[in-house]
Amino acid sequence: MSLVLYNTATREKEPFIPLKEGRVAIYVCGPTVYDESHIGHARCYIVFDILIRYLKYKGFDVQYVRNFTDLDDKIIKRAQEENIPFLELAQRNIEMFHQDMDALGLLRPDVEPRATEHIELMVDDIQSLVEKGYAYQVGTDVYYEVASYPAYGNLSKRDLEDMQAGARIEVDPNKKNPLDFVLWKECKPGEPSWPSPWGPGRPGWHLECSTMSAHYLGPEFDIHGGGYDLVFPHHENEIAQAAPLNRKFARYWMHNGFVQVNHRKMSKSLKNFFTIREVLDDFHPEVLRLFVLSKHYRSPLDFFDDILREEGKGLERAYRTLKEAKDLVGPVEETVHGQEASAILNSFIKAMDDDINTARALGHIYEGVRELNRLLDDGRTGSYDKTRIRAWVSAIREMGQVLGILVRDPDQYLAEQTSKSMIGSGLSTGEIEEKIKARSEARAGKDWAEADRIRDELREKGVILEDAGGQTRWRFEI
Ligand SMILES: [Zn+2]
C-alpha cells in the first residue's frame, strides 16, 4: 500500500500522488508571533514535522515552507504596551519560537517567509484582484467580494447563503456583504504602514499565505496544512484569493485537531493555558512529542499531566531496555536486518501510510521494545542472541527516527530525564547522597524507624532507593 492522506477538500482519504514525481512541496500556516508558543502550536508543528519526516523517509525530496505572521493587530498592540517597535517584539518571539521548536526536535522548514518582507508582492496581488473584479475599494480599504467567487465555501462545505443568514450582522457600511474580508486596510496613526495605490496601510492576514505560498512553491503545490480552526475562514479565503489569479493552489488540505485541557478548550481566561516552556519545565521534550503522537492527528487531543507522566514512564522503560541492549552489544548505528524485526517495520510503514496513523505506528515501536525485552530476558537465563538483539535495536531506531522519539543515546536520555526530575524534586545529587548516607548510618545503628523515615521522605520527592549487595542505588520515579 502506498501513502494515503485525508484531504479536507474532499473529506476523503486519497492516494497521495505528488505533482512532480519524487518531490513534495508543502506549505504550513505558521504562528502569529505576538507571544510565547503554547501546546496548541506544539501539536500542530509536531504533526507536520512527522509528515515531513515520513515523506523524507519514503524517499521524497521535500520542500517545506512555514510562514511567520509578524504583522497583526495583536503584535502592534503588544509592542505599543511595551513601548518597543513591533518588529522588535516579533523578532523576540520568533527567536523563542525557534528555541521551543528546536527543543522539541522539529526539523526547520526550508523557508520561513515573514509577512513584512513580502508586502509589495501582496500589493501586486490585490491590484490584480481589483482589476479582475474580485475586490473593491472603499476609501483606503480594499475588500474581497465573496459573491464574485462562486466556489466560496467549498473547502469548509459551507453555503454562502446559509453563512449570510447565520452571520452576525455587524454594522459595517463599507462592506457590500458581511462576509467580504479585508485585503488592504488603512492604518491608525502611529501604526506601521506601507505605500499602496489605495493609500498607506497594511495587508489583511489571509492574503499573506496565498501570496507567499505561490511565491515560494509556485501556483500549484502538493500539501497545505494547518490547525483545523483555520479551515474557515482563513483557508477558504486563501483559496478565494488564489483562484482568480490562476493559481490552482494546494492539492491536499491537511488539518490537525484541537488541543483541549481537561476536556475544555484551552484559553487564557479559563487559566488552563500552557506554554511549551511550562510543559518542558516538567517533562522531557520526547515525552511531549510522544504524547502528541499517541492520538491520531485529526482527533482532539486532551492534555492531562497524568497522561504525560504515564507516557514518560513508558518512554523511560523503553530507554532502559535500549540501554541494557547497548551495554550488551554496543551502539547499533547501521541497519541490521532480521526477519521478525522487518515484519514489524512493515506494519509500522502500513500504519504511517494510512493517513499518518501515529497511534498505531507507536504501538509497533512498543511491540519491538517488548520483543527486545523478551530476548534480553531469555539471555539472562540462557545465552544472548546478539544478532537478533541488534536487529531489533536497529528496527526500533529506524521507526523512532521517523517519529522523532527514542532517537537519543539511552545514557544521554536517562541522564536528561534525571536532571528534569531533579528540578521537580528540588533536591541536588549531593543532598540525595547525604540522605542516603544518613539512612545507612541509621541502619547500621539498627534505628529502623529513622531509616524508613528517610526512605519515605525521599520517595515523596520522587527518589526511589534500591538496596542491592550492601549498596544503595537511587533513581527518580517519573
Ligand atoms: Zn495561512
GROMACS .gro file of C-alpha atoms and ligand atoms in nm:
model
  479
    1MET     CA    1   0.000   0.000   0.000
    2SER     CA    2   0.123   0.346  -0.070
    3LEU     CA    3   0.061   0.664   0.122
    4VAL     CA    4  -0.299   0.771   0.166
    5LEU     CA    5  -0.389   1.111   0.312
    6TYR     CA    6  -0.719   1.254   0.431
    7ASN     CA    7  -0.798   1.558   0.220
    8THR     CA    8  -1.018   1.816   0.393
    9ALA     CA    9  -1.122   1.943   0.049
   10THR     CA   10  -1.292   1.612  -0.042
   11ARG     CA   11  -1.349   1.479   0.313
   12GLU     CA   12  -1.195   1.152   0.195
   13LYS     CA   13  -0.873   0.958   0.224
   14GLU     CA   14  -0.696   0.979  -0.111
   15PRO     CA   15  -0.383   0.815  -0.252
   16PHE     CA   16  -0.106   1.071  -0.232
   17ILE     CA   17   0.025   1.148  -0.580
   18PRO     CA   18   0.271   1.438  -0.590
   19LEU     CA   19   0.261   1.694  -0.865
   20LYS     CA   20   0.620   1.619  -0.961
   21GLU     CA   21   0.741   1.265  -0.919
   22GLY     CA   22   0.964   1.220  -0.618
   23ARG     CA   23   0.910   1.575  -0.490
   24VAL     CA   24   0.668   1.720  -0.236
   25ALA     CA   25   0.602   2.090  -0.185
   26ILE     CA   26   0.424   2.174   0.139
   27TYR     CA   27   0.307   2.496   0.300
   28VAL     CA   28   0.202   2.514   0.665
   29CYS     CA   29   0.049   2.824   0.824
   30GLY     CA   30   0.294   2.944   1.085
   31PRO     CA   31   0.243   3.131   1.412
   32THR     CA   32   0.142   3.491   1.471
   33VAL     CA   33   0.437   3.594   1.679
   34TYR     CA   34   0.287   3.817   1.949
   35ASP     CA   35   0.353   3.590   2.247
   36GLU     CA   36   0.517   3.266   2.361
   37SER     CA   37   0.415   2.944   2.187
   38HIS     CA   38   0.167   2.715   2.360
   39ILE     CA   39   0.087   2.345   2.343
   40GLY     CA   40  -0.157   2.406   2.055
   41HIS     CA   41   0.142   2.520   1.848
   42ALA     CA   42   0.344   2.222   1.970
   43ARG     CA   43   0.079   1.982   1.845
   44CYS     CA   44   0.035   2.142   1.504
   45TYR     CA   45   0.405   2.169   1.423
   46ILE     CA   46   0.492   1.824   1.563
   47VAL     CA   47   0.216   1.675   1.343
   48PHE     CA   48   0.357   1.835   1.029
   49ASP     CA   49   0.713   1.754   1.136
   50ILE     CA   50   0.614   1.386   1.143
   51LEU     CA   51   0.452   1.415   0.799
   52ILE     CA   52   0.771   1.570   0.660
   53ARG     CA   53   0.999   1.316   0.830
   54TYR     CA   54   0.786   1.035   0.690
   55LEU     CA   55   0.782   1.179   0.337
   56LYS     CA   56   1.162   1.205   0.354
   57TYR     CA   57   1.185   0.852   0.491
   58LYS     CA   58   0.987   0.735   0.186
   59GLY     CA   59   1.247   0.900  -0.034
   60PHE     CA   60   1.067   1.218  -0.137
   61ASP     CA   61   1.259   1.538  -0.185
   62VAL     CA   62   1.054   1.769   0.039
   63GLN     CA   63   1.030   2.145   0.015
   64TYR     CA   64   0.875   2.281   0.334
   65VAL     CA   65   0.761   2.641   0.375
   66ARG     CA   66   0.615   2.775   0.700
   67ASN     CA   67   0.547   3.146   0.743
   68PHE     CA   68   0.573   3.388   1.031
   69THR     CA   69   0.288   3.636   1.068
   70ASP     CA   70   0.492   3.925   1.202
   71LEU     CA   71   0.232   4.192   1.130
   72ASP     CA   72  -0.100   4.182   1.307
   73ASP     CA   73  -0.324   4.384   1.544
   74LYS     CA   74  -0.211   4.183   1.849
   75ILE     CA   75   0.158   4.231   1.767
   76ILE     CA   76   0.110   4.604   1.720
   77LYS     CA   77  -0.093   4.638   2.041
   78ARG     CA   78   0.157   4.437   2.249
   79ALA     CA   79   0.451   4.637   2.110
   80GLN     CA   80   0.272   4.963   2.195
   81GLU     CA   81   0.216   4.838   2.552
   82GLU     CA   82   0.585   4.754   2.584
   83ASN     CA   83   0.680   5.073   2.403
   84ILE     CA   84   0.907   4.895   2.155
   85PRO     CA   85   0.898   4.876   1.772
   86PHE     CA   86   0.660   4.598   1.661
   87LEU     CA   87   0.935   4.422   1.464
   88GLU     CA   88   1.149   4.401   1.778
   89LEU     CA   89   0.865   4.224   1.956
   90ALA     CA   90   0.811   3.993   1.657
   91GLN     CA   91   1.183   3.914   1.635
   92ARG     CA   92   1.199   3.828   2.006
   93ASN     CA   93   0.905   3.590   1.974
   94ILE     CA   94   1.045   3.433   1.655
   95GLU     CA   95   1.367   3.354   1.842
   96MET     CA   96   1.170   3.200   2.130
   97PHE     CA   97   0.961   3.001   1.884
   98HIS     CA   98   1.278   2.863   1.724
   99GLN     CA   99   1.417   2.767   2.066
  100ASP     CA  100   1.092   2.587   2.153
  101MET     CA  101   1.073   2.402   1.821
  102ASP     CA  102   1.443   2.307   1.839
  103ALA     CA  103   1.391   2.176   2.192
  104LEU     CA  104   1.107   1.959   2.061
  105GLY     CA  105   1.339   1.825   1.791
  106LEU     CA  106   1.147   1.968   1.494
  107LEU     CA  107   1.316   1.990   1.156
  108ARG     CA  108   1.344   2.352   1.044
  109PRO     CA  109   1.147   2.443   0.730
  110ASP     CA  110   1.344   2.521   0.414
  111VAL     CA  111   1.194   2.870   0.400
  112GLU     CA  112   1.030   3.074   0.678
  113PRO     CA  113   0.893   3.379   0.498
  114ARG     CA  114   0.781   3.676   0.703
  115ALA     CA  115   0.476   3.880   0.607
  116THR     CA  116   0.652   4.217   0.640
  117GLU     CA  117   0.913   4.112   0.383
  118HIS     CA  118   0.654   4.039   0.112
  119ILE     CA  119   0.425   4.343   0.123
  120GLU     CA  120   0.498   4.451  -0.236
  121LEU     CA  121   0.402   4.109  -0.370
  122MET     CA  122   0.078   4.129  -0.172
  123VAL     CA  123   0.003   4.474  -0.314
  124ASP     CA  124   0.052   4.331  -0.665
  125ASP     CA  125  -0.195   4.053  -0.587
  126ILE     CA  126  -0.455   4.295  -0.452
  127GLN     CA  127  -0.417   4.508  -0.764
  128SER     CA  128  -0.481   4.207  -0.986
  129LEU     CA  129  -0.787   4.109  -0.781
  130VAL     CA  130  -0.929   4.462  -0.813
  131GLU     CA  131  -0.861   4.467  -1.191
  132LYS     CA  132  -1.032   4.129  -1.237
  133GLY     CA  133  -1.339   4.243  -1.046
  134TYR     CA  134  -1.293   4.029  -0.732
  135ALA     CA  135  -1.216   4.315  -0.497
  136TYR     CA  136  -1.342   4.667  -0.441
  137GLN     CA  137  -1.202   4.979  -0.285
  138VAL     CA  138  -1.371   5.187  -0.016
  139GLY     CA  139  -1.156   5.486   0.078
  140THR     CA  140  -0.815   5.344   0.168
  141ASP     CA  141  -0.955   4.996   0.234
  142VAL     CA  142  -0.985   4.716  -0.020
  143TYR     CA  143  -1.224   4.424   0.034
  144TYR     CA  144  -1.255   4.086  -0.130
  145GLU     CA  145  -1.607   4.035  -0.265
  146VAL     CA  146  -1.700   3.676  -0.177
  147ALA     CA  147  -2.006   3.682  -0.405
  148SER     CA  148  -1.770   3.718  -0.702
  149TYR     CA  149  -1.623   3.372  -0.640
  150PRO     CA  150  -1.892   3.101  -0.680
  151ALA     CA  151  -1.677   2.826  -0.522
  152TYR     CA  152  -1.651   3.020  -0.193
  153GLY     CA  153  -1.734   2.779   0.090
  154ASN     CA  154  -1.630   2.461  -0.094
  155LEU     CA  155  -1.340   2.375   0.138
  156SER     CA  156  -1.537   2.424   0.460
  157LYS     CA  157  -1.855   2.286   0.299
  158ARG     CA  158  -2.046   2.598   0.381
  159ASP     CA  159  -2.314   2.757   0.176
  160LEU     CA  160  -2.281   3.128   0.114
  161GLU     CA  161  -2.650   3.199   0.175
  162ASP     CA  162  -2.654   2.999   0.499
  163MET     CA  163  -2.343   3.179   0.613
  164GLN     CA  164  -2.501   3.516   0.541
  165ALA     CA  165  -2.818   3.419   0.725
  166GLY     CA  166  -2.611   3.296   1.019
  167ALA     CA  167  -2.362   3.582   1.024
  168ARG     CA  168  -2.391   3.833   1.298
  169ILE     CA  169  -2.478   4.142   1.108
  170GLU     CA  170  -2.211   4.387   1.202
  171VAL     CA  171  -2.288   4.739   1.100
  172ASP     CA  172  -2.010   4.792   0.852
  173PRO     CA  173  -2.129   5.034   0.588
  174ASN     CA  174  -1.808   4.977   0.389
  175LYS     CA  175  -1.877   4.614   0.304
  176LYS     CA  176  -2.115   4.503   0.031
  177ASN     CA  177  -2.162   4.176   0.219
  178PRO     CA  178  -2.078   4.098   0.584
  179LEU     CA  179  -1.862   3.804   0.469
  180ASP     CA  180  -1.640   4.021   0.249
  181PHE     CA  181  -1.294   4.036   0.403
  182VAL     CA  182  -1.023   4.295   0.404
  183LEU     CA  183  -0.726   4.274   0.166
  184TRP     CA  184  -0.580   4.614   0.246
  185LYS     CA  185  -0.660   4.836   0.538
  186GLU     CA  186  -0.594   5.190   0.639
  187CYS     CA  187  -0.370   5.228   0.942
  188LYS     CA  188  -0.444   5.426   1.253
  189PRO     CA  189  -0.197   5.700   1.344
  190GLY     CA  190   0.123   5.555   1.488
  191GLU     CA  191   0.071   5.213   1.328
  192PRO     CA  192   0.317   5.071   1.074
  193SER     CA  193   0.214   5.133   0.714
  194TRP     CA  194   0.331   5.072   0.360
  195PRO     CA  195   0.255   5.267   0.040
  196SER     CA  196  -0.008   5.134  -0.199
  197PRO     CA  197  -0.224   5.260  -0.490
  198TRP     CA  198  -0.509   5.300  -0.234
  199GLY     CA  199  -0.308   5.493   0.021
  200PRO     CA  200  -0.078   5.399   0.308
  201GLY     CA  201  -0.187   5.091   0.502
  202ARG     CA  202  -0.120   4.723   0.552
  203PRO     CA  203  -0.245   4.393   0.410
  204GLY     CA  204  -0.509   4.170   0.571
  205TRP     CA  205  -0.387   3.848   0.736
  206HIS     CA  206  -0.545   3.599   0.492
  207LEU     CA  207  -0.355   3.743   0.199
  208GLU     CA  208  -0.002   3.664   0.313
  209CYS     CA  209  -0.034   3.286   0.283
  210SER     CA  210  -0.177   3.284  -0.071
  211THR     CA  211   0.087   3.531  -0.188
  212MET     CA  212   0.388   3.373  -0.016
  213SER     CA  213   0.299   3.010  -0.092
  214ALA     CA  214   0.274   3.093  -0.464
  215HIS     CA  215   0.599   3.288  -0.448
  216TYR     CA  216   0.798   3.001  -0.296
  217LEU     CA  217   0.616   2.692  -0.421
  218GLY     CA  218   0.451   2.805  -0.744
  219PRO     CA  219   0.084   2.840  -0.845
  220GLU     CA  220   0.009   2.477  -0.762
  221PHE     CA  221   0.170   2.268  -0.490
  222ASP     CA  222   0.109   1.944  -0.307
  223ILE     CA  223   0.003   1.994   0.054
  224HIS     CA  224  -0.132   2.286   0.256
  225GLY     CA  225  -0.153   2.232   0.629
  226GLY     CA  226  -0.261   2.399   0.949
  227GLY     CA  227  -0.484   2.367   1.253
  228TYR     CA  228  -0.847   2.270   1.200
  229ASP     CA  229  -0.959   2.613   1.320
  230LEU     CA  230  -0.800   2.761   1.006
  231VAL     CA  231  -1.033   2.584   0.761
  232PHE     CA  232  -1.278   2.870   0.787
  233PRO     CA  233  -1.231   3.150   0.716
  234HIS     CA  234  -0.853   3.155   0.672
  235HIS     CA  235  -0.804   2.872   0.423
  236GLU     CA  236  -1.133   2.939   0.249
  237ASN     CA  237  -1.017   3.296   0.194
  238GLU     CA  238  -0.672   3.185   0.080
  239ILE     CA  239  -0.834   2.975  -0.195
  240ALA     CA  240  -1.070   3.259  -0.293
  241GLN     CA  241  -0.771   3.491  -0.332
  242ALA     CA  242  -0.560   3.245  -0.528
  243ALA     CA  243  -0.815   3.109  -0.775
  244PRO     CA  244  -0.879   3.433  -0.970
  245LEU     CA  245  -0.501   3.472  -1.007
  246ASN     CA  246  -0.491   3.139  -1.196
  247ARG     CA  247  -0.334   2.957  -0.906
  248LYS     CA  248  -0.460   2.606  -0.868
  249PHE     CA  249  -0.310   2.617  -0.520
  250ALA     CA  250  -0.296   2.316  -0.286
  251ARG     CA  251  -0.394   1.965  -0.400
  252TYR     CA  252  -0.426   1.816  -0.049
  253TRP     CA  253  -0.550   2.007   0.255
  254MET     CA  254  -0.448   1.864   0.591
  255HIS     CA  255  -0.570   1.988   0.928
  256ASN     CA  256  -0.482   1.877   1.279
  257GLY     CA  257  -0.740   1.860   1.560
  258PHE     CA  258  -0.773   2.082   1.865
  259VAL     CA  259  -0.588   2.060   2.192
  260GLN     CA  260  -0.813   2.059   2.498
  261VAL     CA  261  -0.708   2.075   2.860
  262ASN     CA  262  -0.913   1.861   3.097
  263HIS     CA  263  -1.185   1.835   2.829
  264ARG     CA  264  -1.212   2.211   2.791
  265LYS     CA  265  -1.094   2.437   2.517
  266MET     CA  266  -0.760   2.586   2.610
  267SER     CA  267  -0.786   2.956   2.684
  268LYS     CA  268  -0.609   3.213   2.894
  269SER     CA  269  -0.934   3.317   3.061
  270LEU     CA  270  -1.000   2.959   3.182
  271LYS     CA  271  -0.648   2.951   3.327
  272ASN     CA  272  -0.585   2.616   3.154
  273PHE     CA  273  -0.336   2.756   2.909
  274PHE     CA  274   0.013   2.608   2.894
  275THR     CA  275   0.313   2.739   2.707
  276ILE     CA  276   0.562   2.492   2.562
  277ARG     CA  277   0.820   2.618   2.810
  278GLU     CA  278   0.596   2.546   3.107
  279VAL     CA  279   0.547   2.189   2.990
  280LEU     CA  280   0.917   2.140   2.917
  281ASP     CA  281   0.999   2.256   3.271
  282ASP     CA  282   0.834   1.938   3.397
  283PHE     CA  283   0.866   1.691   3.110
  284HIS     CA  284   1.134   1.580   2.869
  285PRO     CA  285   1.065   1.708   2.512
  286GLU     CA  286   1.041   1.349   2.384
  287VAL     CA  287   0.759   1.289   2.632
  288LEU     CA  288   0.558   1.581   2.492
  289ARG     CA  289   0.626   1.452   2.142
  290LEU     CA  290   0.516   1.103   2.237
  291PHE     CA  291   0.200   1.241   2.395
  292VAL     CA  292   0.110   1.429   2.074
  293LEU     CA  293   0.171   1.117   1.863
  294SER     CA  294  -0.039   0.897   2.089
  295LYS     CA  295  -0.355   1.027   1.920
  296HIS     CA  296  -0.436   1.043   1.551
  297TYR     CA  297  -0.357   1.392   1.424
  298ARG     CA  298  -0.717   1.465   1.327
  299SER     CA  299  -0.863   1.368   1.667
  300PRO     CA  300  -0.892   1.613   1.955
  301LEU     CA  301  -0.604   1.583   2.198
  302ASP     CA  302  -0.675   1.609   2.569
  303PHE     CA  303  -0.389   1.742   2.774
  304PHE     CA  304  -0.359   1.589   3.122
  305ASP     CA  305  -0.050   1.592   3.340
  306ASP     CA  306  -0.122   1.233   3.443
  307ILE     CA  307  -0.120   1.109   3.084
  308LEU     CA  308   0.212   1.280   3.020
  309ARG     CA  309   0.352   1.117   3.331
  310GLU     CA  310   0.234   0.776   3.207
  311GLU     CA  311   0.383   0.838   2.862
  312GLY     CA  312   0.705   0.940   3.035
  313LYS     CA  313   0.716   0.614   3.228
  314GLY     CA  314   0.667   0.411   2.911
  315LEU     CA  315   0.941   0.604   2.734
  316GLU     CA  316   1.181   0.560   3.025
  317ARG     CA  317   1.117   0.185   3.027
  318ALA     CA  318   1.188   0.171   2.653
  319TYR     CA  319   1.512   0.364   2.700
  320ARG     CA  320   1.615   0.133   2.988
  321THR     CA  321   1.565  -0.165   2.756
  322LEU     CA  322   1.772   0.006   2.487
  323LYS     CA  323   2.041   0.083   2.744
  324GLU     CA  324   2.058  -0.279   2.851
  325ALA     CA  325   2.093  -0.381   2.486
  326LYS     CA  326   2.358  -0.117   2.427
  327ASP     CA  327   2.558  -0.231   2.729
  328LEU     CA  328   2.544  -0.581   2.586
  329VAL     CA  329   2.604  -0.537   2.212
  330GLY     CA  330   2.734  -0.179   2.190
  331PRO     CA  331   2.570   0.102   1.989
  332VAL     CA  332   2.386  -0.008   1.673
  333GLU     CA  333   2.430   0.269   1.419
  334GLU     CA  334   2.397   0.069   1.097
  335THR     CA  335   2.088  -0.108   0.963
  336VAL     CA  336   2.073  -0.468   1.076
  337HIS     CA  337   1.818  -0.688   0.904
  338GLY     CA  338   1.626  -0.954   1.086
  339GLN     CA  339   1.315  -1.132   0.967
  340GLU     CA  340   1.086  -1.065   1.264
  341ALA     CA  341   1.209  -0.709   1.309
  342SER     CA  342   1.145  -0.641   0.938
  343ALA     CA  343   0.788  -0.765   0.974
  344ILE     CA  344   0.719  -0.508   1.247
  345LEU     CA  345   0.886  -0.240   1.040
  346ASN     CA  346   0.645  -0.324   0.757
  347SER     CA  347   0.347  -0.297   0.992
  348PHE     CA  348   0.481   0.039   1.109
  349ILE     CA  349   0.503   0.162   0.747
  350LYS     CA  350   0.149   0.037   0.682
  351ALA     CA  351   0.020   0.239   0.979
  352MET     CA  352   0.202   0.552   0.865
  353ASP     CA  353   0.082   0.505   0.506
  354ASP     CA  354  -0.273   0.504   0.640
  355ASP     CA  355  -0.311   0.881   0.682
  356ILE     CA  356  -0.013   0.903   0.920
  357ASN     CA  357  -0.165   0.687   1.191
  358THR     CA  358   0.097   0.758   1.456
  359ALA     CA  359  -0.106   0.598   1.736
  360ARG     CA  360  -0.090   0.263   1.556
  361ALA     CA  361   0.271   0.319   1.449
  362LEU     CA  362   0.371   0.381   1.812
  363GLY     CA  363   0.210   0.050   1.905
  364HIS     CA  364   0.450  -0.122   1.666
  365ILE     CA  365   0.750   0.053   1.821
  366TYR     CA  366   0.644  -0.067   2.165
  367GLU     CA  367   0.586  -0.412   2.023
  368GLY     CA  368   0.951  -0.401   1.910
  369VAL     CA  369   1.063  -0.291   2.257
  370ARG     CA  370   0.869  -0.580   2.414
  371GLU     CA  371   1.036  -0.828   2.178
  372LEU     CA  372   1.376  -0.685   2.260
  373ASN     CA  373   1.297  -0.715   2.629
  374ARG     CA  374   1.196  -1.076   2.584
  375LEU     CA  375   1.527  -1.152   2.409
  376LEU     CA  376   1.719  -0.985   2.690
  377ASP     CA  377   1.520  -1.184   2.948
  378ASP     CA  378   1.596  -1.507   2.762
  379GLY     CA  379   1.962  -1.412   2.753
  380ARG     CA  380   1.980  -1.363   3.128
  381THR     CA  381   1.881  -1.723   3.190
  382GLY     CA  382   2.049  -1.880   2.887
  383SER     CA  383   2.262  -1.721   2.620
  384TYR     CA  384   2.215  -1.390   2.443
  385ASP     CA  385   2.115  -1.396   2.075
  386LYS     CA  386   2.318  -1.088   1.990
  387THR     CA  387   2.235  -1.091   1.618
  388ARG     CA  388   1.862  -1.076   1.685
  389ILE     CA  389   1.912  -0.819   1.959
  390ARG     CA  390   2.099  -0.596   1.713
  391ALA     CA  391   1.825  -0.641   1.451
  392TRP     CA  392   1.556  -0.531   1.699
  393VAL     CA  393   1.756  -0.230   1.817
  394SER     CA  394   1.808  -0.133   1.452
  395ALA     CA  395   1.435  -0.162   1.371
  396ILE     CA  396   1.332   0.034   1.683
  397ARG     CA  397   1.580   0.308   1.595
  398GLU     CA  398   1.457   0.324   1.235
  399MET     CA  399   1.094   0.363   1.344
  400GLY     CA  400   1.194   0.606   1.620
  401GLN     CA  401   1.377   0.830   1.373
  402VAL     CA  402   1.055   0.874   1.172
  403LEU     CA  403   0.858   0.979   1.480
  404GLY     CA  404   1.143   1.167   1.645
  405ILE     CA  405   1.132   0.953   1.961
  406LEU     CA  406   1.389   0.709   2.105
  407VAL     CA  407   1.643   0.899   1.896
  408ARG     CA  408   1.878   0.984   2.181
  409ASP     CA  409   2.156   0.770   2.313
  410PRO     CA  410   1.990   0.583   2.606
  411ASP     CA  411   2.255   0.702   2.855
  412GLN     CA  412   2.200   1.060   2.741
  413TYR     CA  413   1.820   1.031   2.767
  414LEU     CA  414   1.829   0.877   3.113
  415ALA     CA  415   2.069   1.148   3.231
  416GLU     CA  416   1.849   1.423   3.087
  417GLN     CA  417   1.544   1.264   3.242
  418THR     CA  418   1.722   1.253   3.577
  419SER     CA  419   1.813   1.620   3.561
  420LYS     CA  420   1.450   1.704   3.472
  421SER     CA  421   1.329   1.508   3.775
  422MET     CA  422   1.592   1.679   3.985
  423ILE     CA  423   1.435   2.015   3.908
  424GLY     CA  424   1.096   1.871   4.005
  425SER     CA  425   1.217   1.715   4.333
  426GLY     CA  426   1.406   2.025   4.441
  427LEU     CA  427   1.700   1.807   4.552
  428SER     CA  428   2.056   1.807   4.425
  429THR     CA  429   2.258   1.487   4.378
  430GLY     CA  430   2.470   1.584   4.681
  431GLU     CA  431   2.163   1.627   4.903
  432ILE     CA  432   2.022   1.291   4.795
  433GLU     CA  433   2.352   1.117   4.864
  434GLU     CA  434   2.379   1.280   5.206
  435LYS     CA  435   2.035   1.148   5.296
  436ILE     CA  436   2.132   0.801   5.174
  437LYS     CA  437   2.442   0.817   5.396
  438ALA     CA  438   2.233   0.918   5.698
  439ARG     CA  439   1.998   0.628   5.624
  440SER     CA  440   2.289   0.380   5.603
  441GLU     CA  441   2.416   0.507   5.940
  442ALA     CA  442   2.070   0.467   6.092
  443ARG     CA  443   2.051   0.112   5.957
  444ALA     CA  444   2.399   0.034   6.092
  445GLY     CA  445   2.278   0.154   6.435
  446LYS     CA  446   1.960  -0.056   6.391
  447ASP     CA  447   1.745   0.259   6.402
  448TRP     CA  448   1.496   0.115   6.155
  449ALA     CA  449   1.235   0.385   6.217
  450GLU     CA  450   1.476   0.661   6.117
  451ALA     CA  451   1.596   0.460   5.813
  452ASP     CA  452   1.234   0.416   5.697
  453ARG     CA  453   1.158   0.782   5.759
  454ILE     CA  454   1.444   0.888   5.529
  455ARG     CA  455   1.337   0.638   5.262
  456ASP     CA  456   0.977   0.772   5.275
  457GLU     CA  457   1.092   1.131   5.271
  458LEU     CA  458   1.292   1.066   4.955
  459ARG     CA  459   1.009   0.872   4.794
  460GLU     CA  460   0.776   1.166   4.850
  461LYS     CA  461   1.016   1.373   4.643
  462GLY     CA  462   1.018   1.111   4.369
  463VAL     CA  463   1.351   0.946   4.462
  464ILE     CA  464   1.343   0.567   4.468
  465LEU     CA  465   1.607   0.374   4.666
  466GLU     CA  466   1.717   0.026   4.567
  467ASP     CA  467   1.927  -0.181   4.808
  468ALA     CA  468   2.139  -0.449   4.647
  469GLY     CA  469   2.460  -0.620   4.753
  470GLY     CA  470   2.517  -0.393   5.051
  471GLN     CA  471   2.492  -0.086   4.827
  472THR     CA  472   2.207   0.162   4.792
  473ARG     CA  473   2.138   0.297   4.442
  474TRP     CA  474   1.886   0.565   4.366
  475ARG     CA  475   1.681   0.680   4.069
  476PHE     CA  476   1.397   0.917   4.004
  477GLU     CA  477   1.046   0.794   3.962
  478ILE     CA  478   0.881   0.973   3.675
  479ZN      ZN  479  -0.208   3.080   0.649
   0.00000   0.00000   0.00000
